[in-house]
Amino acid sequence: MSKPYLFHLKSAADLETTNHGTRAGFAALALERNRRATPYVEQARALKHATSQAKHSVELLEIPEIQSALVPVSGVNFVEELVFRFLLTRGDTLGGSMRNIGGFMAQKKLTRSIIAHLKLAGKTCKWLHSEAKVWADLPEDNADVELHLRGLCWESRGKPRTLVYNLTVPFFRNNVDLSLFNCGTDDLSRDTYKDPRSYIALGELKGGIDPAGADEHWKTARTALDRIHKAFAKHKVKPHTFFIGAAIEAKMASEIWTLLKRGILENAANLTDEDQIASVTRWLCGL
């Protein structure tokens, strides 16, 4: 049987992120930042409108709907300064949510690819809401479902498969970006997570697009993959392992290619290459 990575990779060079891929990644990052900032900008506009009729700062205390906005900016001078400080405090909040924006976007892109493959194959699937923590049937109109998704469940060759994002694996207590299990949602439990034999595949997904941080992302992923191999080897189990990254430089690509050829990694792909992601998705959904 042909090695799965050979369906979309011919050499280490195929893994490298192109200049076009980097530019497209930065553009997507800017759009996502803008999407996340929009609610705060609208709040600032609403605040400015609500305070525009006040002639003195003390009158702000008589406007009920803005009291929660006044707390973090207390002690400032009047309307323009108030709105400016409000945006600064909200900017700090937004900055916190931006720290792992690359990871969020990577998960979003891979999820959309998986859903597209399952829909094309005529398969039904369930999804896990990241906040409600409830499994439900994936609706026909599933636009933007990936914004709130932490897991997917489908059938492969008549057997249930469940993919869980960002799971701390109990028997080696480290977070794994992608964990695929050989059971359905009804059988998924803490006991499942504790059983090494229930894992079909585990993968690292790194969405940071900045070439300057590529090496650090790979070091983190390589360390995580080494831990996975060692932890499962203790239980004499060898699940499939894979890596997907957005920023892959030449040295990284060479290392990944070597791991693929040695069978240490079973699959890998560059997140900025649509064909590679489609190929990895097809492989993952068929396990």
mmCIF file of C-alpha atoms in Angstrom:
data_model
loop_
_atom_site.group_PDB
_atom_site.id
_atom_site.type_symbol
_atom_site.label_atom_id
_atom_site.label_comp_id
_atom_site.label_asym_id
_atom_site.label_seq_id
_atom_site.Cartn_x
_atom_site.Cartn_y
_atom_site.Cartn_z
ATOM 1 C CA MET A 1 0.000 0.000 0.000
ATOM 2 C CA SER A 2 1.320 3.451 -0.948
ATOM 3 C CA LYS A 3 2.325 5.733 1.878
ATOM 4 C CA PRO A 4 -0.432 8.367 2.318
ATOM 5 C CA TYR A 5 1.855 11.390 2.141
ATOM 6 C CA LEU A 6 3.005 10.383 -1.350
ATOM 7 C CA PHE A 7 -0.436 11.253 -2.721
ATOM 8 C CA HIS A 8 0.385 14.950 -2.299
ATOM 9 C CA LEU A 9 4.131 15.176 -1.628
ATOM 10 C CA LYS A 10 6.985 14.240 -3.959
ATOM 11 C CA SER A 11 9.850 15.803 -2.025
ATOM 12 C CA ALA A 12 10.665 17.938 1.008
ATOM 13 C CA ALA A 13 10.373 21.043 -1.167
ATOM 14 C CA ASP A 14 6.631 20.440 -1.576
ATOM 15 C CA LEU A 15 6.201 21.072 2.160
ATOM 16 C CA GLU A 16 7.791 24.518 2.082
ATOM 17 C CA THR A 17 5.490 27.522 2.385
ATOM 18 C CA THR A 18 5.588 29.609 -0.783
ATOM 19 C CA ASN A 19 5.733 33.406 -0.831
ATOM 20 C CA HIS A 20 2.171 33.386 -2.121
ATOM 21 C CA GLY A 21 1.104 31.164 0.771
ATOM 22 C CA THR A 22 2.719 33.503 3.293
ATOM 23 C CA ARG A 23 1.059 36.589 1.773
ATOM 24 C CA ALA A 24 -2.342 34.882 1.689
ATOM 25 C CA GLY A 25 -1.873 33.778 5.301
ATOM 26 C CA PHE A 26 -1.119 37.301 6.497
ATOM 27 C CA ALA A 27 -4.136 38.629 4.569
ATOM 28 C CA ALA A 28 -6.409 36.046 6.215
ATOM 29 C CA LEU A 29 -4.931 36.962 9.599
ATOM 30 C CA ALA A 30 -5.712 40.650 9.042
ATOM 31 C CA LEU A 31 -9.301 39.847 8.090
ATOM 32 C CA GLU A 32 -9.779 37.729 11.209
ATOM 33 C CA ARG A 33 -8.347 40.461 13.419
ATOM 34 C CA ASN A 34 -10.729 42.930 11.823
ATOM 35 C CA ARG A 35 -13.669 40.567 12.426
ATOM 36 C CA ARG A 36 -12.778 40.234 16.085
ATOM 37 C CA ALA A 37 -12.246 43.985 16.546
ATOM 38 C CA THR A 38 -15.580 45.010 14.994
ATOM 39 C CA PRO A 39 -17.744 44.457 18.139
ATOM 40 C CA TYR A 40 -15.442 46.661 20.237
ATOM 41 C CA VAL A 41 -15.468 49.462 17.659
ATOM 42 C CA GLU A 42 -19.276 49.340 17.542
ATOM 43 C CA GLN A 43 -19.420 49.462 21.355
ATOM 44 C CA ALA A 44 -17.202 52.549 21.316
ATOM 45 C CA ARG A 45 -19.525 54.237 18.805
ATOM 46 C CA ALA A 46 -22.525 53.412 20.971
ATOM 47 C CA LEU A 47 -20.699 54.776 24.026
ATOM 48 C CA LYS A 48 -19.854 58.011 22.243
ATOM 49 C CA HIS A 49 -23.460 58.475 21.162
ATOM 50 C CA ALA A 50 -24.797 57.744 24.658
ATOM 51 C CA THR A 51 -22.449 60.265 26.292
ATOM 52 C CA SER A 52 -22.656 63.011 23.680
ATOM 53 C CA GLN A 53 -25.476 64.852 25.433
ATOM 54 C CA ALA A 54 -23.662 65.128 28.776
ATOM 55 C CA LYS A 55 -22.231 68.597 29.447
ATOM 56 C CA HIS A 56 -20.292 67.627 32.573
ATOM 57 C CA SER A 57 -18.575 64.391 33.536
ATOM 58 C CA VAL A 58 -20.767 63.966 36.625
ATOM 59 C CA GLU A 59 -23.781 63.623 34.319
ATOM 60 C CA LEU A 60 -22.338 60.371 32.987
ATOM 61 C CA LEU A 61 -23.364 58.728 36.252
ATOM 62 C CA GLU A 62 -26.991 59.430 35.344
ATOM 63 C CA ILE A 63 -26.861 57.315 32.153
ATOM 64 C CA PRO A 64 -27.712 53.732 33.276
ATOM 65 C CA GLU A 65 -26.733 51.875 30.104
ATOM 66 C CA ILE A 66 -23.079 52.991 30.159
ATOM 67 C CA GLN A 67 -22.206 52.255 33.795
ATOM 68 C CA SER A 68 -20.375 48.995 33.046
ATOM 69 C CA ALA A 69 -18.247 50.841 30.478
ATOM 70 C CA LEU A 70 -17.306 53.538 32.981
ATOM 71 C CA VAL A 71 -15.703 51.179 35.505
ATOM 72 C CA PRO A 72 -12.480 50.383 33.592
ATOM 73 C CA VAL A 73 -12.033 54.012 32.479
ATOM 74 C CA SER A 74 -12.865 55.841 35.707
ATOM 75 C CA GLY A 75 -10.817 58.947 36.392
ATOM 76 C CA VAL A 76 -10.598 60.199 32.800
ATOM 77 C CA ASN A 77 -11.732 63.463 31.268
ATOM 78 C CA PHE A 78 -14.940 63.618 29.350
ATOM 79 C CA VAL A 79 -16.305 62.123 26.117
ATOM 80 C CA GLU A 80 -13.397 61.893 23.636
ATOM 81 C CA GLU A 81 -10.979 60.747 26.337
ATOM 82 C CA LEU A 82 -13.597 58.361 27.698
ATOM 83 C CA VAL A 83 -14.099 56.678 24.314
ATOM 84 C CA PHE A 84 -10.338 56.569 23.684
ATOM 85 C CA ARG A 85 -9.649 54.885 27.058
ATOM 86 C CA PHE A 86 -12.563 52.523 26.506
ATOM 87 C CA LEU A 87 -10.982 51.332 23.247
ATOM 88 C CA LEU A 88 -7.612 50.921 24.974
ATOM 89 C CA THR A 89 -9.058 48.691 27.702
ATOM 90 C CA ARG A 90 -11.028 46.677 25.157
ATOM 91 C CA GLY A 91 -7.869 46.453 23.068
ATOM 92 C CA ASP A 92 -6.139 44.656 25.931
ATOM 93 C CA THR A 93 -9.021 42.187 26.028
ATOM 94 C CA LEU A 94 -8.829 41.728 22.264
ATOM 95 C CA GLY A 95 -5.056 41.272 22.436
ATOM 96 C CA GLY A 96 -5.528 38.318 24.763
ATOM 97 C CA SER A 97 -7.885 36.612 22.335
ATOM 98 C CA MET A 98 -5.430 37.245 19.475
ATOM 99 C CA ARG A 99 -2.561 35.273 21.033
ATOM 100 C CA ASN A 100 -3.619 31.976 19.527
ATOM 101 C CA ILE A 101 -5.391 33.350 16.487
ATOM 102 C CA GLY A 102 -3.171 31.252 14.202
ATOM 103 C CA GLY A 103 -4.252 28.067 15.945
ATOM 104 C CA PHE A 104 -7.893 29.082 15.754
ATOM 105 C CA MET A 105 -7.652 29.789 12.031
ATOM 106 C CA ALA A 106 -5.818 26.515 11.378
ATOM 107 C CA GLN A 107 -8.506 24.539 13.204
ATOM 108 C CA LYS A 108 -11.190 26.446 11.322
ATOM 109 C CA LYS A 109 -9.611 25.673 7.930
ATOM 110 C CA LEU A 110 -9.052 21.973 8.649
ATOM 111 C CA THR A 111 -12.572 21.604 10.040
ATOM 112 C CA ARG A 112 -14.094 23.141 6.938
ATOM 113 C CA SER A 113 -12.066 20.719 4.782
ATOM 114 C CA ILE A 114 -13.238 17.706 6.822
ATOM 115 C CA ILE A 115 -16.877 18.786 6.656
ATOM 116 C CA ALA A 116 -16.594 19.342 2.899
ATOM 117 C CA HIS A 117 -15.154 15.850 2.407
ATOM 118 C CA LEU A 118 -17.851 14.192 4.533
ATOM 119 C CA LYS A 119 -20.626 16.083 2.760
ATOM 120 C CA LEU A 120 -19.199 15.178 -0.645
ATOM 121 C CA ALA A 121 -19.117 11.514 0.408
ATOM 122 C CA GLY A 122 -22.766 11.739 1.476
ATOM 123 C CA LYS A 123 -21.931 11.020 5.119
ATOM 124 C CA THR A 124 -23.786 12.407 8.097
ATOM 125 C CA CYS A 125 -21.828 13.627 11.084
ATOM 126 C CA LYS A 126 -22.183 15.128 14.524
ATOM 127 C CA TRP A 127 -20.346 18.111 15.970
ATOM 128 C CA LEU A 128 -19.367 19.158 19.479
ATOM 129 C CA HIS A 129 -20.110 22.751 20.497
ATOM 130 C CA SER A 130 -17.033 24.167 22.245
ATOM 131 C CA GLU A 131 -19.035 26.190 24.796
ATOM 132 C CA ALA A 132 -22.241 24.179 25.265
ATOM 133 C CA LYS A 133 -20.222 20.916 25.226
ATOM 134 C CA VAL A 134 -23.131 19.119 23.583
ATOM 135 C CA TRP A 135 -23.001 16.802 20.564
ATOM 136 C CA ALA A 136 -25.583 17.460 17.855
ATOM 137 C CA ASP A 137 -26.259 16.514 14.241
ATOM 138 C CA LEU A 138 -24.421 18.789 11.840
ATOM 139 C CA PRO A 139 -27.087 20.941 10.139
ATOM 140 C CA GLU A 140 -27.375 21.208 6.365
ATOM 141 C CA ASP A 141 -26.737 24.933 6.658
ATOM 142 C CA ASN A 142 -23.450 24.642 8.548
ATOM 143 C CA ALA A 143 -21.827 27.950 7.578
ATOM 144 C CA ASP A 144 -19.559 29.235 10.362
ATOM 145 C CA VAL A 145 -20.129 26.135 12.532
ATOM 146 C CA GLU A 146 -16.341 25.804 12.702
ATOM 147 C CA LEU A 147 -16.198 28.990 14.807
ATOM 148 C CA HIS A 148 -17.651 27.101 17.782
ATOM 149 C CA LEU A 149 -16.603 23.513 17.115
ATOM 150 C CA ARG A 150 -14.423 21.264 19.265
ATOM 151 C CA GLY A 151 -15.132 17.858 17.773
ATOM 152 C CA LEU A 152 -16.611 15.879 14.866
ATOM 153 C CA CYS A 153 -17.991 12.353 14.596
ATOM 154 C CA TRP A 154 -18.593 10.284 11.449
ATOM 155 C CA GLU A 155 -18.456 6.715 10.143
ATOM 156 C CA SER A 156 -15.571 5.166 8.212
ATOM 157 C CA ARG A 157 -16.021 1.738 6.648
ATOM 158 C CA GLY A 158 -19.062 1.140 8.824
ATOM 159 C CA LYS A 159 -17.306 2.025 12.076
ATOM 160 C CA PRO A 160 -17.672 5.197 14.157
ATOM 161 C CA ARG A 161 -14.860 7.720 14.341
ATOM 162 C CA THR A 162 -14.664 10.732 16.655
ATOM 163 C CA LEU A 163 -12.190 13.600 16.287
ATOM 164 C CA VAL A 164 -11.542 15.800 19.339
ATOM 165 C CA TYR A 165 -9.568 19.043 19.268
ATOM 166 C CA ASN A 166 -7.169 20.206 21.990
ATOM 167 C CA LEU A 167 -7.366 17.224 24.311
ATOM 168 C CA THR A 168 -5.108 16.664 27.307
ATOM 169 C CA VAL A 169 -4.297 12.961 27.036
ATOM 170 C CA PRO A 170 -4.494 11.562 30.597
ATOM 171 C CA PHE A 171 -1.715 8.988 30.492
ATOM 172 C CA PHE A 172 0.972 11.487 29.520
ATOM 173 C CA ARG A 173 -0.829 14.693 30.570
ATOM 174 C CA ASN A 174 -0.001 16.800 27.535
ATOM 175 C CA ASN A 175 -2.276 18.629 25.148
ATOM 176 C CA VAL A 176 -2.681 17.164 21.659
ATOM 177 C CA ASP A 177 -4.159 19.307 18.902
ATOM 178 C CA LEU A 178 -6.032 16.486 17.133
ATOM 179 C CA SER A 179 -7.077 13.088 18.528
ATOM 180 C CA LEU A 180 -9.064 10.554 16.480
ATOM 181 C CA PHE A 181 -10.874 7.762 18.368
ATOM 182 C CA ASN A 182 -12.300 4.407 17.284
ATOM 183 C CA CYS A 183 -15.715 5.016 18.844
ATOM 184 C CA GLY A 184 -18.844 7.138 18.521
ATOM 185 C CA THR A 185 -19.999 9.963 20.758
ATOM 186 C CA ASP A 186 -22.104 7.682 22.966
ATOM 187 C CA ASP A 187 -19.019 5.704 23.961
ATOM 188 C CA LEU A 188 -16.674 8.679 24.287
ATOM 189 C CA SER A 189 -15.757 9.254 27.938
ATOM 190 C CA ARG A 190 -12.877 9.853 30.352
ATOM 191 C CA ASP A 191 -12.247 6.121 30.265
ATOM 192 C CA THR A 192 -11.880 6.340 26.471
ATOM 193 C CA TYR A 193 -9.252 9.056 26.840
ATOM 194 C CA LYS A 194 -7.352 6.900 29.348
ATOM 195 C CA ASP A 195 -7.224 3.866 27.038
ATOM 196 C CA PRO A 196 -4.273 3.989 24.577
ATOM 197 C CA ARG A 197 -5.993 1.394 22.355
ATOM 198 C CA SER A 198 -8.888 3.753 21.658
ATOM 199 C CA TYR A 199 -6.689 6.224 19.731
ATOM 200 C CA ILE A 200 -6.459 5.801 15.960
ATOM 201 C CA ALA A 201 -4.459 8.929 15.125
ATOM 202 C CA LEU A 202 -2.952 11.973 16.815
ATOM 203 C CA GLY A 203 -1.727 15.111 15.099
ATOM 204 C CA GLU A 204 -0.164 18.505 15.661
ATOM 205 C CA LEU A 205 -1.672 21.524 13.914
ATOM 206 C CA LYS A 206 0.316 24.776 13.817
ATOM 207 C CA GLY A 207 -1.330 27.770 12.171
ATOM 208 C CA GLY A 208 1.205 30.551 12.791
ATOM 209 C CA ILE A 209 2.073 32.049 9.400
ATOM 210 C CA ASP A 210 5.036 34.287 10.313
ATOM 211 C CA PRO A 211 8.249 32.702 8.932
ATOM 212 C CA ALA A 212 10.153 34.193 11.881
ATOM 213 C CA GLY A 213 8.263 31.916 14.268
ATOM 214 C CA ALA A 214 8.238 28.806 12.069
ATOM 215 C CA ASP A 215 11.179 27.080 13.740
ATOM 216 C CA GLU A 216 9.722 27.593 17.225
ATOM 217 C CA HIS A 217 6.348 26.175 16.149
ATOM 218 C CA TRP A 218 8.071 23.108 14.699
ATOM 219 C CA LYS A 219 10.147 22.578 17.857
ATOM 220 C CA THR A 220 6.937 22.637 19.918
ATOM 221 C CA ALA A 221 5.219 20.224 17.539
ATOM 222 C CA ARG A 222 8.260 17.907 17.329
ATOM 223 C CA THR A 223 8.456 17.742 21.139
ATOM 224 C CA ALA A 224 4.731 16.955 21.341
ATOM 225 C CA LEU A 225 5.029 14.219 18.706
ATOM 226 C CA ASP A 226 8.019 12.680 20.499
ATOM 227 C CA ARG A 227 5.993 12.558 23.715
ATOM 228 C CA ILE A 228 3.126 10.890 21.867
ATOM 229 C CA HIS A 229 5.386 8.196 20.424
ATOM 230 C CA LYS A 230 7.067 7.463 23.763
ATOM 231 C CA ALA A 231 3.807 7.403 25.742
ATOM 232 C CA PHE A 232 2.093 4.973 23.383
ATOM 233 C CA ALA A 233 5.201 2.813 23.003
ATOM 234 C CA LYS A 234 5.037 2.114 26.746
ATOM 235 C CA HIS A 235 1.630 0.535 26.117
ATOM 236 C CA LYS A 236 2.874 -1.252 22.969
ATOM 237 C CA VAL A 237 0.467 0.709 20.801
ATOM 238 C CA LYS A 238 1.340 2.700 17.649
ATOM 239 C CA PRO A 239 -1.405 5.054 16.438
ATOM 240 C CA HIS A 240 -0.989 7.103 13.255
ATOM 241 C CA THR A 241 0.721 10.457 13.762
ATOM 242 C CA PHE A 242 0.733 13.505 11.484
ATOM 243 C CA PHE A 243 1.723 17.158 11.283
ATOM 244 C CA ILE A 244 0.072 20.122 9.556
ATOM 245 C CA GLY A 245 1.741 23.529 9.587
ATOM 246 C CA ALA A 246 1.263 26.905 7.940
ATOM 247 C CA ALA A 247 4.815 28.288 8.125
ATOM 248 C CA ILE A 248 7.264 25.605 6.977
ATOM 249 C CA GLU A 249 10.797 26.670 6.093
ATOM 250 C CA ALA A 250 13.327 24.603 4.098
ATOM 251 C CA LYS A 251 15.143 23.112 7.127
ATOM 252 C CA MET A 252 11.845 22.141 8.760
ATOM 253 C CA ALA A 253 10.576 20.619 5.531
ATOM 254 C CA SER A 254 13.715 18.477 5.305
ATOM 255 C CA GLU A 255 13.263 17.223 8.891
ATOM 256 C CA ILE A 256 9.587 16.428 8.337
ATOM 257 C CA TRP A 257 10.372 14.613 5.087
ATOM 258 C CA THR A 258 12.975 12.465 6.881
ATOM 259 C CA LEU A 259 10.427 11.544 9.588
ATOM 260 C CA LEU A 260 7.935 10.588 6.889
ATOM 261 C CA LYS A 261 10.408 8.385 5.033
ATOM 262 C CA ARG A 262 11.406 6.644 8.276
ATOM 263 C CA GLY A 263 7.765 5.981 9.164
ATOM 264 C CA ILE A 264 7.973 8.018 12.372
ATOM 265 C CA LEU A 265 5.321 10.328 10.940
ATOM 266 C CA GLU A 266 2.662 8.856 8.697
ATOM 267 C CA ASN A 267 1.421 12.036 7.071
ATOM 268 C CA ALA A 268 2.139 15.754 6.819
ATOM 269 C CA ALA A 269 0.886 18.758 4.908
ATOM 270 C CA ASN A 270 1.316 22.489 4.450
ATOM 271 C CA LEU A 271 -1.801 24.290 5.642
ATOM 272 C CA THR A 272 -1.493 26.936 2.915
ATOM 273 C CA ASP A 273 -1.722 24.332 0.129
ATOM 274 C CA GLU A 274 -5.356 23.452 -0.608
ATOM 275 C CA ASP A 275 -4.519 20.209 -2.434
ATOM 276 C CA GLN A 276 -2.368 18.961 0.423
ATOM 277 C CA ILE A 277 -5.084 19.710 2.982
ATOM 278 C CA ALA A 278 -7.690 17.940 0.837
ATOM 279 C CA SER A 279 -5.418 14.888 0.614
ATOM 280 C CA VAL A 280 -4.718 14.738 4.370
ATOM 281 C CA THR A 281 -8.411 15.236 5.080
ATOM 282 C CA ARG A 282 -9.361 12.331 2.824
ATOM 283 C CA TRP A 283 -6.786 10.132 4.553
ATOM 284 C CA LEU A 284 -7.924 11.146 8.050
ATOM 285 C CA CYS A 285 -11.612 10.597 7.264
ATOM 286 C CA GLY A 286 -10.840 7.168 5.813
ATOM 287 C CA LEU A 287 -8.924 5.765 8.809
#
